[in-house]
Short mmCIF file of C-alpha atoms and ligand atoms in Angstrom, two decimals:
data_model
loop_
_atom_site.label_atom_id
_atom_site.label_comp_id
_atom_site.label_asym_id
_atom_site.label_seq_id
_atom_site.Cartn_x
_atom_site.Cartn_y
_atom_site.Cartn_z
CA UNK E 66 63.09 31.03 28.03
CA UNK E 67 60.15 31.00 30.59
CA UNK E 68 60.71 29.41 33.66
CA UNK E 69 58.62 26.30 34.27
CA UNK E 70 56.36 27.18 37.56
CA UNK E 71 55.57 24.22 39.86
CA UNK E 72 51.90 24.93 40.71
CA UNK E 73 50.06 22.79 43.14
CA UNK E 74 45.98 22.98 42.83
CA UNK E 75 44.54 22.09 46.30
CA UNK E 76 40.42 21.76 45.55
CA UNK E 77 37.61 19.16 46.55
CA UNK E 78 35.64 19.38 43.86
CA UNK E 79 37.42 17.55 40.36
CA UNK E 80 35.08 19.86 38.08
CA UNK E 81 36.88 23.26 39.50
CA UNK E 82 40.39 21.78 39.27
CA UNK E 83 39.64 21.25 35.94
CA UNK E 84 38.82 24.66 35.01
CA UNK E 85 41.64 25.93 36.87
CA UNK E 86 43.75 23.43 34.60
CA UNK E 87 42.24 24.27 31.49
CA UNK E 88 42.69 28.15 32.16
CA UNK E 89 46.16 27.70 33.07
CA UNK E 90 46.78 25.89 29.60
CA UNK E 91 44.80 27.88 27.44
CA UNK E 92 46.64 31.11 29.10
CA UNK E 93 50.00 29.12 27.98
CA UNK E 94 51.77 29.01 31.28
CA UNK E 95 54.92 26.61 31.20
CA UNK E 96 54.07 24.22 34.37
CA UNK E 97 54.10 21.44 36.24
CA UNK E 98 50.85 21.40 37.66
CA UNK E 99 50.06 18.84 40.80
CA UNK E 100 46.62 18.11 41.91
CA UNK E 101 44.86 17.23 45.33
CA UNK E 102 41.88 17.05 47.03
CA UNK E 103 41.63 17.88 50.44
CA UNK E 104 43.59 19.93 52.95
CA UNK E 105 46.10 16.87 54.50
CA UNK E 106 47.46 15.70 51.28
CA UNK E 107 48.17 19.71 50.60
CA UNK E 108 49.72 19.78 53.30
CA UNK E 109 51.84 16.56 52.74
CA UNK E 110 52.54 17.83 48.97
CA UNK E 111 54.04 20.99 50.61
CA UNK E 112 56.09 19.73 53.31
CA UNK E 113 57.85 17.22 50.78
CA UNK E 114 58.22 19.51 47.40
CA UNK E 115 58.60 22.77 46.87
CA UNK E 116 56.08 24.77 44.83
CA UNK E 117 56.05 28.46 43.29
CA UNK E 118 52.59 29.05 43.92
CA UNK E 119 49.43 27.05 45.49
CA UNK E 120 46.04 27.72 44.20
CA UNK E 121 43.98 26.80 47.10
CA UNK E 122 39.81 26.31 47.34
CA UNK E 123 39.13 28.53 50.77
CA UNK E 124 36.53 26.07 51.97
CA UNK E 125 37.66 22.24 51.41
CA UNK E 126 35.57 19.19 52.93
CA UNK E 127 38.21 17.98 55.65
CA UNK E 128 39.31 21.82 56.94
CA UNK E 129 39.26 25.47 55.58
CA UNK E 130 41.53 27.23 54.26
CA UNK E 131 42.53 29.51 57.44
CA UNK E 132 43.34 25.96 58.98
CA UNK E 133 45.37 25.24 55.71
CA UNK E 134 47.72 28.50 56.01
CA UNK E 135 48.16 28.39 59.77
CA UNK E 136 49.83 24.99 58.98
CA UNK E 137 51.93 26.41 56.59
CA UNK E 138 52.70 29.39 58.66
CA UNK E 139 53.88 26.98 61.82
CA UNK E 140 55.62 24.83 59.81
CA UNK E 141 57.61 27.67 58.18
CA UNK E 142 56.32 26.62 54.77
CA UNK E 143 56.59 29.73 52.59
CA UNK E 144 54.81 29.81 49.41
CA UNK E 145 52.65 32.30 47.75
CA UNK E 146 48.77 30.93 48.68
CA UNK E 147 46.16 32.72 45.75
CA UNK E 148 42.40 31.61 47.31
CA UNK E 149 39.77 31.01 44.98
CA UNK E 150 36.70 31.64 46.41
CA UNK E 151 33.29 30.32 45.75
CA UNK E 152 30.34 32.32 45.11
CA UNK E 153 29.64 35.11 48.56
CA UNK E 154 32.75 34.01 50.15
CA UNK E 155 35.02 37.28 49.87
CA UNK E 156 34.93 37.99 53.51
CA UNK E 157 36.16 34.88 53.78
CA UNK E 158 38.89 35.56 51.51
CA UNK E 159 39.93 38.35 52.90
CA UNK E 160 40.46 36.68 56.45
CA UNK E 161 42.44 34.28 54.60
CA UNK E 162 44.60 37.52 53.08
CA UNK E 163 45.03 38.61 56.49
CA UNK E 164 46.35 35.30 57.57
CA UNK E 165 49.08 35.47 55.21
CA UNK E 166 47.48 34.36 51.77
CA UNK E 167 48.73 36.61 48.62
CA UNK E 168 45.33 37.44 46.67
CA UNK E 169 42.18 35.92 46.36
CA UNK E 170 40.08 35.36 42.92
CA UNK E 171 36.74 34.37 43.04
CA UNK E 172 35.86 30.98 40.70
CA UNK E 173 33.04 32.47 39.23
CA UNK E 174 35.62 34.77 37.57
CA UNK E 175 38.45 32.24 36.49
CA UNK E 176 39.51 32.52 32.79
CA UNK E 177 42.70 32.21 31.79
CA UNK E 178 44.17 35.99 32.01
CA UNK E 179 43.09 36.64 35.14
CA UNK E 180 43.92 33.29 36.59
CA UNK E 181 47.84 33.18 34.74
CA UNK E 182 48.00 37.25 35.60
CA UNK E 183 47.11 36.81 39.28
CA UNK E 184 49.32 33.40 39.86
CA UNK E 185 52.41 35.67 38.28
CA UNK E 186 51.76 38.41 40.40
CA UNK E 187 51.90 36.45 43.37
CA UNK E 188 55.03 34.59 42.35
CA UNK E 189 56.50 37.55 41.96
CA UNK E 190 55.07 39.26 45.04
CA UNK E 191 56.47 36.41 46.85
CA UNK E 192 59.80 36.49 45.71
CA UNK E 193 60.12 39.94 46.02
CA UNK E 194 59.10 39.71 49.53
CA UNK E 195 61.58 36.69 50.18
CA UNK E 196 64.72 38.96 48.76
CA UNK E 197 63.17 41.60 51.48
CA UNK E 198 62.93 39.32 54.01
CA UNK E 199 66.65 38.10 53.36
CA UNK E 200 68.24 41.18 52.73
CA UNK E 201 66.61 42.30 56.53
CA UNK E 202 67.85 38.86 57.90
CA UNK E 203 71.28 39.44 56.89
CA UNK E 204 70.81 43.85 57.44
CA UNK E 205 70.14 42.58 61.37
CA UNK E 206 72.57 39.90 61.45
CA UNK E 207 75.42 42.89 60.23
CA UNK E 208 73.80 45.10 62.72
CA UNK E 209 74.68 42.77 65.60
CA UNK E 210 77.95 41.94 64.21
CA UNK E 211 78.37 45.84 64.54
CA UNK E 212 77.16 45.72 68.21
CA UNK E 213 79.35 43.21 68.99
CA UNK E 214 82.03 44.83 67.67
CA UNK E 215 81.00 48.00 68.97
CA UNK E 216 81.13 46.08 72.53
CA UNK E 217 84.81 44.77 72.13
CA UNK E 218 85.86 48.26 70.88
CA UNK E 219 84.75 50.02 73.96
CA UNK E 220 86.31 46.89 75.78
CA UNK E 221 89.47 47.80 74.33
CA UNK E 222 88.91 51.48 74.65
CA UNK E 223 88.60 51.40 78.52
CA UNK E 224 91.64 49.15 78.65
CA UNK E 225 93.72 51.43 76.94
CA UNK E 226 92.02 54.39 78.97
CA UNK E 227 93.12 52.30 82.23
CA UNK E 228 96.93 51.71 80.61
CA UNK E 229 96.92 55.18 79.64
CA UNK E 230 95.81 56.08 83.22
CA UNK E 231 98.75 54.02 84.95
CA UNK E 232 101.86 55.14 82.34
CA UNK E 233 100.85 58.68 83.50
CA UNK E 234 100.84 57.59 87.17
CA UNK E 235 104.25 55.39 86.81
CA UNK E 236 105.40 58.63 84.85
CA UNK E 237 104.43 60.83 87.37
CA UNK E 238 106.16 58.86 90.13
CA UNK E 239 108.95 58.71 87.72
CA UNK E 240 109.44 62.55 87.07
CA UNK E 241 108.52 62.58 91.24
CA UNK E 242 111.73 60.27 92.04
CA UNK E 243 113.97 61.88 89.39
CA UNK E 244 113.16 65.55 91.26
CA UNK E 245 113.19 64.36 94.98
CA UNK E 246 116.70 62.15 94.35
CA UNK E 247 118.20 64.95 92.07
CA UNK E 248 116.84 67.98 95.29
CA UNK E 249 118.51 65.29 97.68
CA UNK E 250 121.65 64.88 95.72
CA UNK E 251 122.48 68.75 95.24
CA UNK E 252 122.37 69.49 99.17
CA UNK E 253 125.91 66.76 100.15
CA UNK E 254 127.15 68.61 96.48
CA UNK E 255 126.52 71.85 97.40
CA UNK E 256 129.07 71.06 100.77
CA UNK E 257 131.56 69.30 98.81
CA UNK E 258 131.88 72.02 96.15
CA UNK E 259 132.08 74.83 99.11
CA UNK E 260 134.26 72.98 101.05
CA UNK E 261 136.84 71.74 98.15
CA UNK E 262 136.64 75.76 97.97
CA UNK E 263 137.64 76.54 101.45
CA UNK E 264 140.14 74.03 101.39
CA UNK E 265 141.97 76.01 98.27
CA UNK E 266 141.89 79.28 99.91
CA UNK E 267 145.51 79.43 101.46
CA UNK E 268 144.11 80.86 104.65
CA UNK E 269 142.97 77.69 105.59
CA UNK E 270 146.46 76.48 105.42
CA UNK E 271 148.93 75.66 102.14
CA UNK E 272 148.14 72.26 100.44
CA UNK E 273 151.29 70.29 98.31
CA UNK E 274 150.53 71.06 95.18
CA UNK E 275 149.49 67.20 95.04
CA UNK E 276 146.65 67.63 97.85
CA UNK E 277 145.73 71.04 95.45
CA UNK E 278 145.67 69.09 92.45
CA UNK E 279 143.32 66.64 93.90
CA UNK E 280 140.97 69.06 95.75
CA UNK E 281 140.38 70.78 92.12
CA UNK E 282 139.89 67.89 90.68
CA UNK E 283 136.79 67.30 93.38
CA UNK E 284 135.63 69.98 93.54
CA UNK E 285 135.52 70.23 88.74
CA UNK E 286 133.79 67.08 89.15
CA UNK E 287 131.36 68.09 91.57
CA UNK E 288 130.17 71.01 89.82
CA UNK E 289 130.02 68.82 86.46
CA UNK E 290 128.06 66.43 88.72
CA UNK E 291 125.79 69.76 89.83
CA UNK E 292 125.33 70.50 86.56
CA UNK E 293 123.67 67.11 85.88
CA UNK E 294 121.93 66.72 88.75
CA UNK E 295 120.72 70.63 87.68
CA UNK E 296 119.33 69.38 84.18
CA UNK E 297 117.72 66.55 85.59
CA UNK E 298 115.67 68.61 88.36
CA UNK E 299 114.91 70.74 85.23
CA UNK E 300 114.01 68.03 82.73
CA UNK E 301 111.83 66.37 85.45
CA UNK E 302 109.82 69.66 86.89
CA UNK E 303 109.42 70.52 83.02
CA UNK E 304 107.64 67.25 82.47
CA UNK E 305 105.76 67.30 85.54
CA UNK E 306 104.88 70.94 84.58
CA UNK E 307 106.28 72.18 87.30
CA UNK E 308 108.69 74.91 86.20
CA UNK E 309 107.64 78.06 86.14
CA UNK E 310 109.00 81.22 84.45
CA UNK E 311 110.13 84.32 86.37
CA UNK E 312 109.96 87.06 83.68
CA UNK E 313 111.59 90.56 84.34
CA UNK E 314 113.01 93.47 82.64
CA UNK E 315 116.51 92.79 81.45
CA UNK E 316 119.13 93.95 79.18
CA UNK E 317 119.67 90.80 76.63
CA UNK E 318 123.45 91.55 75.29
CA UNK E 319 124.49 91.91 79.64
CA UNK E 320 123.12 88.51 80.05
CA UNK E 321 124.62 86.99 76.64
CA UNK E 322 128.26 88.52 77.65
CA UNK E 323 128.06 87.16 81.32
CA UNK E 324 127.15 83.59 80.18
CA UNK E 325 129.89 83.53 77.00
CA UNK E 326 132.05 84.58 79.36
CA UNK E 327 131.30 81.48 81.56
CA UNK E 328 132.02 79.54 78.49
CA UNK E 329 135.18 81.39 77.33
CA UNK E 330 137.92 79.35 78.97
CA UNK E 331 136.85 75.97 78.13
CA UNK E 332 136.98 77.33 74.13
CA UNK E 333 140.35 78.63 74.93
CA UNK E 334 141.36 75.21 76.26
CA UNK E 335 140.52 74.02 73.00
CA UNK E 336 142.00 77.07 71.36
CA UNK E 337 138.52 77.48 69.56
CA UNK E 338 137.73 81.25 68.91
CA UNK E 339 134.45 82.63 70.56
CA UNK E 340 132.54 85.81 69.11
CA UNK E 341 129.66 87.17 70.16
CA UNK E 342 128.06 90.08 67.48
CA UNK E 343 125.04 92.02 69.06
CA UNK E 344 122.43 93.97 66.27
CA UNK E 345 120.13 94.96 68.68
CA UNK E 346 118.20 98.73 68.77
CA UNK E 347 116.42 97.99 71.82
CA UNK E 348 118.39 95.84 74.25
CA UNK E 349 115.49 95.24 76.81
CA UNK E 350 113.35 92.31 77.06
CA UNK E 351 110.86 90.53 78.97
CA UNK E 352 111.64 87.10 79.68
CA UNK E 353 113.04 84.63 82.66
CA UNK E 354 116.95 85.91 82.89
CA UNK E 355 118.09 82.40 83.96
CA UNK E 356 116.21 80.37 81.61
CA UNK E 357 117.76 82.59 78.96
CA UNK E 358 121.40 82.24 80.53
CA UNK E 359 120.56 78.25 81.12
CA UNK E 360 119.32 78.27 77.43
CA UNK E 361 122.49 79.99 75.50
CA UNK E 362 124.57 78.11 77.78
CA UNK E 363 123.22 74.91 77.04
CA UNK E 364 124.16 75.37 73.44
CA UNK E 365 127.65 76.81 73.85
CA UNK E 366 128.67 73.82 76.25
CA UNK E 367 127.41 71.79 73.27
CA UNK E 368 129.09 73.82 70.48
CA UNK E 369 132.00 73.54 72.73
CA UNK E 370 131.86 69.96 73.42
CA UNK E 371 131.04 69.36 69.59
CA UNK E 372 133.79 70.86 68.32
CA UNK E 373 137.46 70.63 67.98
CA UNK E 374 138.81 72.82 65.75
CA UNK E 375 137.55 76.13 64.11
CA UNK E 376 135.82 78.42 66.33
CA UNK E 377 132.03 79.49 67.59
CA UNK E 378 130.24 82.44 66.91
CA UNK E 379 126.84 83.83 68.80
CA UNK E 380 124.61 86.66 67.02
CA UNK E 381 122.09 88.29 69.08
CA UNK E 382 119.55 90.05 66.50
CA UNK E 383 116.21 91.60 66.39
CA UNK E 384 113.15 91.44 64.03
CA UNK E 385 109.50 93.29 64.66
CA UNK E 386 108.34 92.25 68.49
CA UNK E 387 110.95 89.29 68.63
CA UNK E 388 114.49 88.72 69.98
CA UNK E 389 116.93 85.83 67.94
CA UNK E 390 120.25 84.39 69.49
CA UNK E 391 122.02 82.54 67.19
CA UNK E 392 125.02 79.91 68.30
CA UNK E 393 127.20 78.88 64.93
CA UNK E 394 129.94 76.40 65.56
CA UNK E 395 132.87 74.46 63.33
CA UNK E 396 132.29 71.17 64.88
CA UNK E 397 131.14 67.31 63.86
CA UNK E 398 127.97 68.25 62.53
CA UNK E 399 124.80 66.69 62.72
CA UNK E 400 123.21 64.36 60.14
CA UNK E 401 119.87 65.21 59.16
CA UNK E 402 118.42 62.20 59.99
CA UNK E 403 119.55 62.73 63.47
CA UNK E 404 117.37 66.07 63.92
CA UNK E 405 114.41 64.90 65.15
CA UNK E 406 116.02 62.66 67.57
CA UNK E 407 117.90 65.03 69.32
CA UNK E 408 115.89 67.35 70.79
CA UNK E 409 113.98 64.37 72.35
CA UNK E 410 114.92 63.57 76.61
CA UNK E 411 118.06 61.07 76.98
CA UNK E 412 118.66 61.26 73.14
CA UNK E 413 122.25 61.01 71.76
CA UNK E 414 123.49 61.35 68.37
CA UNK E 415 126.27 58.54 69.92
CA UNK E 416 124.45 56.49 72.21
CA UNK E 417 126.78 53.85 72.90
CA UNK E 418 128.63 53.46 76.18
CA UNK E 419 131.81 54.42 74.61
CA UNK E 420 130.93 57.38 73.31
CA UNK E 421 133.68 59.83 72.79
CA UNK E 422 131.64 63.14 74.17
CA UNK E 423 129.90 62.86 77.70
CA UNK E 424 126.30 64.12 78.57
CA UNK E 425 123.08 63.29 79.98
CA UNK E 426 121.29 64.18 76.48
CA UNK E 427 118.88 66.26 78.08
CA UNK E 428 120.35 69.61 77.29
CA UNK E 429 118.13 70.08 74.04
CA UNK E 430 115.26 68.82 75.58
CA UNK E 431 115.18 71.00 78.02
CA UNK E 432 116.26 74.08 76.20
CA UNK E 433 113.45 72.94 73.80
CA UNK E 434 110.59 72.52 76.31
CA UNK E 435 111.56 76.41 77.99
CA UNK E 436 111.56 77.72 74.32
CA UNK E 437 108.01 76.54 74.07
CA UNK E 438 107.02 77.85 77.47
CA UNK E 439 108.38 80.97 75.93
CA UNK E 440 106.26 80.92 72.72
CA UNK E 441 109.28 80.55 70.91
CA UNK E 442 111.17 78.58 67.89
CA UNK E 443 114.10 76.82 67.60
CA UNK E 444 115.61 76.45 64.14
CA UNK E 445 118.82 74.06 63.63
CA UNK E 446 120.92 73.91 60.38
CA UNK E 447 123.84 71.49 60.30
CA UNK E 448 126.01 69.40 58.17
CA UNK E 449 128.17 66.71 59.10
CA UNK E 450 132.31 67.54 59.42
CA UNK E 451 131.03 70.95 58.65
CA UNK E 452 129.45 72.45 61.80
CA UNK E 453 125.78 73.25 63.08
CA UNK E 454 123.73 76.50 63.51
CA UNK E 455 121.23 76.67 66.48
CA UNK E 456 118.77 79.67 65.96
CA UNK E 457 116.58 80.49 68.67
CA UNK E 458 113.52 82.76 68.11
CA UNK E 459 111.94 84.40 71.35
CA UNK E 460 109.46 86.82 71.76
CA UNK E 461 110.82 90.29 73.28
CA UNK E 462 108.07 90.19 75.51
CA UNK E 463 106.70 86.79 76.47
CA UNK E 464 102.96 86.19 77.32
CA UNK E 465 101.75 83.74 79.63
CA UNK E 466 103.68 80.86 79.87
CA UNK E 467 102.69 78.01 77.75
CA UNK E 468 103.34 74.52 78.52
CA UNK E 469 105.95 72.80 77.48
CA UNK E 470 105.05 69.63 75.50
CA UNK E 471 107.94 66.89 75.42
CA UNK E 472 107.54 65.94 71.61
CA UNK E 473 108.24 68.82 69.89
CA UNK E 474 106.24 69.58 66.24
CA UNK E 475 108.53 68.72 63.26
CA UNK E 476 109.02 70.29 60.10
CA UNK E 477 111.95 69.09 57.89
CA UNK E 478 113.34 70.92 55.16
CA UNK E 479 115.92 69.30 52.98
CA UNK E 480 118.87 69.93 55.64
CA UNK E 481 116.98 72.33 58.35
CA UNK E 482 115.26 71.27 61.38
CA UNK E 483 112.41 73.35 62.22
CA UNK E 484 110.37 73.20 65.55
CA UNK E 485 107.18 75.15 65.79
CA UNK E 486 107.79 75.47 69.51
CA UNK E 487 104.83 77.59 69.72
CA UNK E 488 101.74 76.34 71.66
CA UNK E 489 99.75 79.46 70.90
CA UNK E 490 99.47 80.84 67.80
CA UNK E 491 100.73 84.51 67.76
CA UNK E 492 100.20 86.93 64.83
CA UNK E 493 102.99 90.21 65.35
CA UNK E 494 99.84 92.40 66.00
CA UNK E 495 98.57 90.01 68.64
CA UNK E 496 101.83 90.06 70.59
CA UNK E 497 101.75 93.32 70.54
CA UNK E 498 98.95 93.57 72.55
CA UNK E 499 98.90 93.16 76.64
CA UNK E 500 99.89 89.56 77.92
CA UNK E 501 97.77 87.66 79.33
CA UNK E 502 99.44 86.65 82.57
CA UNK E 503 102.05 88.88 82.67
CA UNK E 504 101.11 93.06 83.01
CA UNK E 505 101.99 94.76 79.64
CA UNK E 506 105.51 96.37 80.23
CA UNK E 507 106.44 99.02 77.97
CA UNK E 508 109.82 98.13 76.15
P1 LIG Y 614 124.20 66.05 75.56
O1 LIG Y 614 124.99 67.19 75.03
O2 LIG Y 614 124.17 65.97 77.04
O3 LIG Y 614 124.53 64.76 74.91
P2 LIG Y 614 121.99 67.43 74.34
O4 LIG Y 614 120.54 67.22 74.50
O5 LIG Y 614 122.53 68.77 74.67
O6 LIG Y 614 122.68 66.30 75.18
O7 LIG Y 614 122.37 67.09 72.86
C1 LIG Y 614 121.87 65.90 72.28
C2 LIG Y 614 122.79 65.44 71.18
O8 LIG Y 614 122.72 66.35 70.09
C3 LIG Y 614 124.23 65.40 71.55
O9 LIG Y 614 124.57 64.21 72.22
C4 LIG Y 614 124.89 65.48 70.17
O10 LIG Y 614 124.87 64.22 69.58
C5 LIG Y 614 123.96 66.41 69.42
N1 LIG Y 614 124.42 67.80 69.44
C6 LIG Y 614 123.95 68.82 70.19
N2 LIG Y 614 124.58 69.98 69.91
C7 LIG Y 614 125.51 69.68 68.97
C8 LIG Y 614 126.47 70.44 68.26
N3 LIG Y 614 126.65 71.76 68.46
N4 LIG Y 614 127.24 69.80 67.34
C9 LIG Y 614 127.09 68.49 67.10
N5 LIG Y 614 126.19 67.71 67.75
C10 LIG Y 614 125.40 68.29 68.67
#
């Protein structure tokens, strides 16, 4: 049904508000149609009802029409304005459209179509323009919202910035503390280990077998204690990126018989068997000696530590440009949930204070962070009450050192543990190629 329009005629002269009535009957519009006469009770009308359109006369007795719509303009009165214009007055009317009127129609042309066409087009006009102007109201009201927003993000983004700033400092002085007290701590160790060993050489005079019993017992402990203090110095120059990588020539299966051998009488204490099988065409690689030793020791100690019964088995092997040491054991097992975990710093399987099996649980993590610097993987396989199998994957040749990164990159796969410990991508046919870093040695 068509809306019923609330017109309001504002005209001096009775005989023109007539026509303007009779046109707006004849034309059929559905209305309610108010008259006045002069400019103040237009005014009036408008301030205290609201209207859909107002026909207004452009030049009324008491004050014209620019007068009229500069009210309505400072009083915030919006309503479509259509002018009708007496005879010569469309300059006029146009200086009334540029004041903020809708459209103009002179009287002299008033019948009903043009009249009802021209007061819908202006309703509409208007409205249209009133959804514009809202939607913009509410387009710059969600634009300052977004400022504001905007504001309190970048608030909260230089906060974080300055947290982030001091954890690195208080980490830094962390790593800083753990490396000076662990340097401090090795130099008294160093003279208790050496002297516990002078004081068991028989030159310097026989000890009971109590006092003997008692200096080995110092002097075990002490080099346990070294060995701590050792992987701490480590753990804390690798995060401070410290540690650097002293690459030579060396033959792999010499270094891998010299460490199990360092190994072999704690497995015999345990009466655990210890193999080592080397597959290896080419025995020579380019790598850090000691970080190799410290790494395969690492995991022995463990697979030692780990396991009671059974025996341990290390496989040195070879694929295309790459080296792989592999240390298989018979002991507890790990559960996969626990594989991510452990090869994070001061990570335990066990971390309760009465744990059955000692350790700093650092080993991994450190073994971990050198693998990366060596652009290597580590691969674990283990099942609980079964036994574990720690693959290592090293280039034969390693390239410039990369940096170790404390979280290691994930990949789980049903029961295997995978870490993508390498930084830089390598294809086989870019490791081939000369190091960047190191000079290309021919292997
Ligand atoms: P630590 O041996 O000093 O505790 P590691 O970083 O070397 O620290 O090892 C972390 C943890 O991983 C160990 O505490 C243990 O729970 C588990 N783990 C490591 N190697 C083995 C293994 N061969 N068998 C069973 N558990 C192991």
């Amino acid at each position: 049904m068509e809306e019923t329009l609330k017109i309001l005629v504002v005209d001096d002269d009775e005989v023109d508000r007539m026509a303007v009535r009779r046109a707006l009957t004849k034309a059929c519009v559905r209305m309610e149609l108010t008259e006045v006469g002069d400019g103040n009770d237009a005014i009036s009308a408008l301030e205290n009802h609201s209207y859909d359109c107002v026909l207004l006369d452009d030049c009324l007795l008491d004050q014209d029409g620019l007068n009229i719509i500069h009210k309505l303009r400072s009083s915030e009165i919006k309503v479509p304005v259509v002018i009708l214009t007496n005879q010569g007055d469309e300059q006029i009317a146009v200086e009334l459209m540029k004041a903020g009127a809708t459209d103009y129609l002179s009287k002299s042309r008033v019948t009903s179509e043009t009249l009802a066409q021209i007061l819908r087009n202006a309703i509409r006009l208007h409205r249209a323009e009133m959804k514009a102007a809202l939607a913009n109201q509410q387009l710059r009201e969600s634009h300052e919202e977004l400022l504001q927003k905007n504001q309190e993000l970048e608030k909260q983004r230089q906060q974080i910035q300055l947290q982030n700033l001091k954890l690195l400092e208080a980490s830094r002085l962390k790593s800083q503390f753990l490396a000076t007290i662990s340097h401090e701590l090795r130099t008294p160790m160093n003279a208790i280990i050496g002297f516990s060993q002078i004081l068991l050489r028989p030159k310097f005079g026989q000890l009971t077998h109590q006092q003997a019993d008692m200096v080995e017992r110092i002097l075990n402990n002490s080099k346990h204690l070294l060995i701590l203090l050792n992987e701490v110095l480590d753990f804390s120059k690798l995060e401070a990126e410290q540690l650097e990588l002293k690459p030579e020539i060396f033959d792999l299966p010499k270094v891998i018989n010299t460490t199990v051998g360092e190994i072999r009488s704690l497995a015999e204490a345990k009466k655990l068997s210890l193999l080592v099988q080397t597959n290896l065409q080419n025995t020579l690689v380019f790598n850090d000696p000691v970080r190799v030793r410290q790494i395969l020791l690492n995991l022995l100690s463990n697979a030692v530590k780990f396991t009671e019964s059974g025996g341990i088995w290390v496989e040195v092997k070879e694929i295309p440009n790459q080296v792989i040491i592999i240390v298989r054991d018979t002991g507890i097992g790990i559960s996969p949930r626990d594989f991510k975990h452990i090869f994070e710093a001061f990570r335990q399987v066990d971390q309760s204070t009465t744990r059955k099996y000692p350790g700093t649980g650092l080993g991994l993590a450190i073994i971990n962070s050198l693998v990366r610097m060596m652009g290597g993987k580590i691969l674990l396989e283990s099942q609980l009450g079964v036994g574990s199998m720690f693959k290592i994957e090293l280039p034969r040749q390693i390239t410039s050192p990369t940096i170790a990164v404390s979280t290691p990159a994930l990949n789980l796969d049903g029961d295997e543990i995978f870490y993508s410990a390498q930084n830089s991508h390598q294809s086989p046919s870019q490791s081939s190629k000369a190091p960047i870093g190191y000079p290309h040695i021919k292997l």
